Short mmCIF file of C-alpha atoms in Angstrom, two decimals:
data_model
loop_
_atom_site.label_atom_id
_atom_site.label_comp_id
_atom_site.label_asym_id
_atom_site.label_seq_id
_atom_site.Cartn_x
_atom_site.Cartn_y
_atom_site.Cartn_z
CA UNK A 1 110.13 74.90 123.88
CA UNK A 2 111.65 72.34 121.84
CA UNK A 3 109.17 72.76 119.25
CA UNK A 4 109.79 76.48 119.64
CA UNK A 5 113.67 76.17 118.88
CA UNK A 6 113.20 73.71 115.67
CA UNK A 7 110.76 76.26 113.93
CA UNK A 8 113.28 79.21 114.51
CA UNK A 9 116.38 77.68 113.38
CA UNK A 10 113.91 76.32 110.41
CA UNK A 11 112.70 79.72 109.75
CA UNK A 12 115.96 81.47 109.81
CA UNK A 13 117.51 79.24 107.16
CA UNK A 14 114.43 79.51 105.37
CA UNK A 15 113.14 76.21 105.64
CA UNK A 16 109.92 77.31 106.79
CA UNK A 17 108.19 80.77 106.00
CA UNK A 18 107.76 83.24 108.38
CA UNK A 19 103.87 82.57 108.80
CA UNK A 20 104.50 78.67 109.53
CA UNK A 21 106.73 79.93 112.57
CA UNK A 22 103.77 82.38 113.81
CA UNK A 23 101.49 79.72 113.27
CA UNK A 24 103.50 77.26 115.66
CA UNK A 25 104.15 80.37 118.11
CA UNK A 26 100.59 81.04 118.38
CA UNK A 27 99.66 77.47 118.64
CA UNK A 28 101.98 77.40 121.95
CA UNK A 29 100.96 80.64 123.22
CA UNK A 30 97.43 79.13 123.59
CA UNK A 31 98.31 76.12 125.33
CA UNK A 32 100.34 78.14 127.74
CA UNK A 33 99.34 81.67 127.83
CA UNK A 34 101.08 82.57 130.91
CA UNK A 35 104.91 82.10 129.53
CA UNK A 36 106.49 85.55 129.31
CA UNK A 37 108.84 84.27 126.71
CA UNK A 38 105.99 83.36 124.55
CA UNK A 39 104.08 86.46 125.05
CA UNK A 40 106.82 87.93 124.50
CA UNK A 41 107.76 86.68 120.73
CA UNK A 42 103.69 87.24 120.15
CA UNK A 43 104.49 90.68 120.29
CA UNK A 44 107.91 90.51 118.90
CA UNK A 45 106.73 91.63 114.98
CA UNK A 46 110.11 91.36 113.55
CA UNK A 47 111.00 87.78 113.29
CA UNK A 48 115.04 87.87 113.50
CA UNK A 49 115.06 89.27 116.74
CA UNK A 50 112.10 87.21 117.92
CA UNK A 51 114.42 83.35 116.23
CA UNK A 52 117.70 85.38 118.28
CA UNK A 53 115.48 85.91 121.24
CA UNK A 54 114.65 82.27 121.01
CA UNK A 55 118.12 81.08 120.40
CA UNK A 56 119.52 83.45 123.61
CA UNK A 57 116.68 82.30 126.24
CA UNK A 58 116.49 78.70 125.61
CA UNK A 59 117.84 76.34 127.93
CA UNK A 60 120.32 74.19 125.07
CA UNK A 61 122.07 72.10 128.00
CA UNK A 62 118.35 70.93 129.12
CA UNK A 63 116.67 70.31 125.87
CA UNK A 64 114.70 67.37 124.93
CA UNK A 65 116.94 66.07 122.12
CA UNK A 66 114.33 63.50 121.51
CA UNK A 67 111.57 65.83 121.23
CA UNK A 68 114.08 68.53 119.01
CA UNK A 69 114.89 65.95 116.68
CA UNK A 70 111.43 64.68 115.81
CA UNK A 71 110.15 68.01 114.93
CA UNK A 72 113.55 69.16 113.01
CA UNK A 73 113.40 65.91 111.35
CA UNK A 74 109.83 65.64 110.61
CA UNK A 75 109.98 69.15 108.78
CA UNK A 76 113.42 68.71 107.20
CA UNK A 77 111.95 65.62 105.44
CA UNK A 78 109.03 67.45 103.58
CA UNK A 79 112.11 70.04 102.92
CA UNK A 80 113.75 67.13 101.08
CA UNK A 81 110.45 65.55 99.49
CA UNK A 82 109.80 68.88 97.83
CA UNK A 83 113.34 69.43 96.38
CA UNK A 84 114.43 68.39 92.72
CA UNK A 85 118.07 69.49 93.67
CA UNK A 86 119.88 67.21 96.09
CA UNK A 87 123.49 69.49 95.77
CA UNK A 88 121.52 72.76 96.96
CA UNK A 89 119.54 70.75 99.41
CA UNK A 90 122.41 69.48 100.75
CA UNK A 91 124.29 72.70 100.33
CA UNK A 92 121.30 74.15 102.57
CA UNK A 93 122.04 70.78 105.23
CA UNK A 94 125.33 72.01 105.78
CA UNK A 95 124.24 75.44 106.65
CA UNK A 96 121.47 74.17 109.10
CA UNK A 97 123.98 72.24 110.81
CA UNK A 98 126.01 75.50 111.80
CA UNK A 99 123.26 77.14 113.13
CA UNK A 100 121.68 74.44 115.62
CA UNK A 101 123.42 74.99 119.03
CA UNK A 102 126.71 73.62 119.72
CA UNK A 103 125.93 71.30 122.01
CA UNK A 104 124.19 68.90 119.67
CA UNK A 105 125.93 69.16 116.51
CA UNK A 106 127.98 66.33 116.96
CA UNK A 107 125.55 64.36 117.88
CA UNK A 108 123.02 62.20 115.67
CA UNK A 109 121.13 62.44 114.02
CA UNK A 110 121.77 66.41 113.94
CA UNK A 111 125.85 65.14 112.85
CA UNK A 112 124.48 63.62 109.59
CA UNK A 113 123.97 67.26 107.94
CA UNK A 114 127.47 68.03 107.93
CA UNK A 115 128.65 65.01 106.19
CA UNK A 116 125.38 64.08 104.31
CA UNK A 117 126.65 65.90 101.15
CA UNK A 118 130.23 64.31 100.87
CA UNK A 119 129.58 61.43 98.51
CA UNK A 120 128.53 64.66 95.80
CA UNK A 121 132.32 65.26 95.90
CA UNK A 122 133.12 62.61 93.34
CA UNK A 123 129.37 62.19 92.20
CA UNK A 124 127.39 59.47 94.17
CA UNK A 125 123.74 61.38 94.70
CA UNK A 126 122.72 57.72 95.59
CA UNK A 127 124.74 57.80 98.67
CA UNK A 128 123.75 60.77 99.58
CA UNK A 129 120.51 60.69 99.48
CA UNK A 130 120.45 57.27 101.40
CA UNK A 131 122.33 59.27 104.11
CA UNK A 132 119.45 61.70 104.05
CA UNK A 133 116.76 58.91 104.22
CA UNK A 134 118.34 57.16 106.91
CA UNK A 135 118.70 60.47 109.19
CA UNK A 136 114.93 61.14 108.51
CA UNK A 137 114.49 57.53 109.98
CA UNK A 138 116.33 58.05 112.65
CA UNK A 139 113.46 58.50 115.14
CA UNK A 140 111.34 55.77 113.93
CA UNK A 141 109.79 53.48 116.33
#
């Protein structure tokens, strides 16, 4: 389910499009056709209540952190690759970082988005963006 919760925080900040989210859904539902919740969101057609159902029936005390942060990662990085504007990308960090459950904000590499953008304050896009690289590297082996 940790997959799960990455894509629907990443769709609802608009990270991801709505059809990258189904695709990952369906993908699931497949490999475990028998889990209400995700037969559930297959029939769920309007995709903020199926990202709040997600968000109110997933376990956030039991969750892989691991596994969650790989995936976020992983996806946040092509995010970056494919941005020319590091203030609204960071802008769009900071704004992530509200919505991921409370549990794990302060904790990293999820922490890094709220202070990723700081060094923009007095102009160092340098810094920031090695804080950025480094958080994307935070899960290799």
């Amino acid at each position: 389910m940790e997959k799960l919760l990455a894509y629907a925080i990443l769709c609802n900040g608009e990270f991801i499009t709505e059809n990258a989210y189904r695709k990952r859904l369906d993908e699931l539902f497949l490999n475990n056709p028998e889990n209400d919740d995700l037969l559930y969101l297959e029939w769920e057609t309007d995709v903020k209540k199926a990202i709040a159902y997600v968000r109110a029936h997933m376990d956030c005390g039991n969750l892989d952190l691991e596994r969650f942060g790989r995936i976020l990662m992983s996806e946040l990085k092509v995010v970056y690759e494919n941005c020319l504007d590091i203030k609204y990308f960071a802008a769009r960090m900071y704004r992530l970082w509200e919505s991921l459950p409370g549990n794990i904000q302060n904790i990293e590499p999820f922490w890094t988005l709220n202070y990723a953008d700081d060094p923009l304050s007095w102009g160092d896009e340098e810094q920031t963006r090695n804080i950025y690289e480094c958080m994307f590297g935070y899960y290799k082996d």
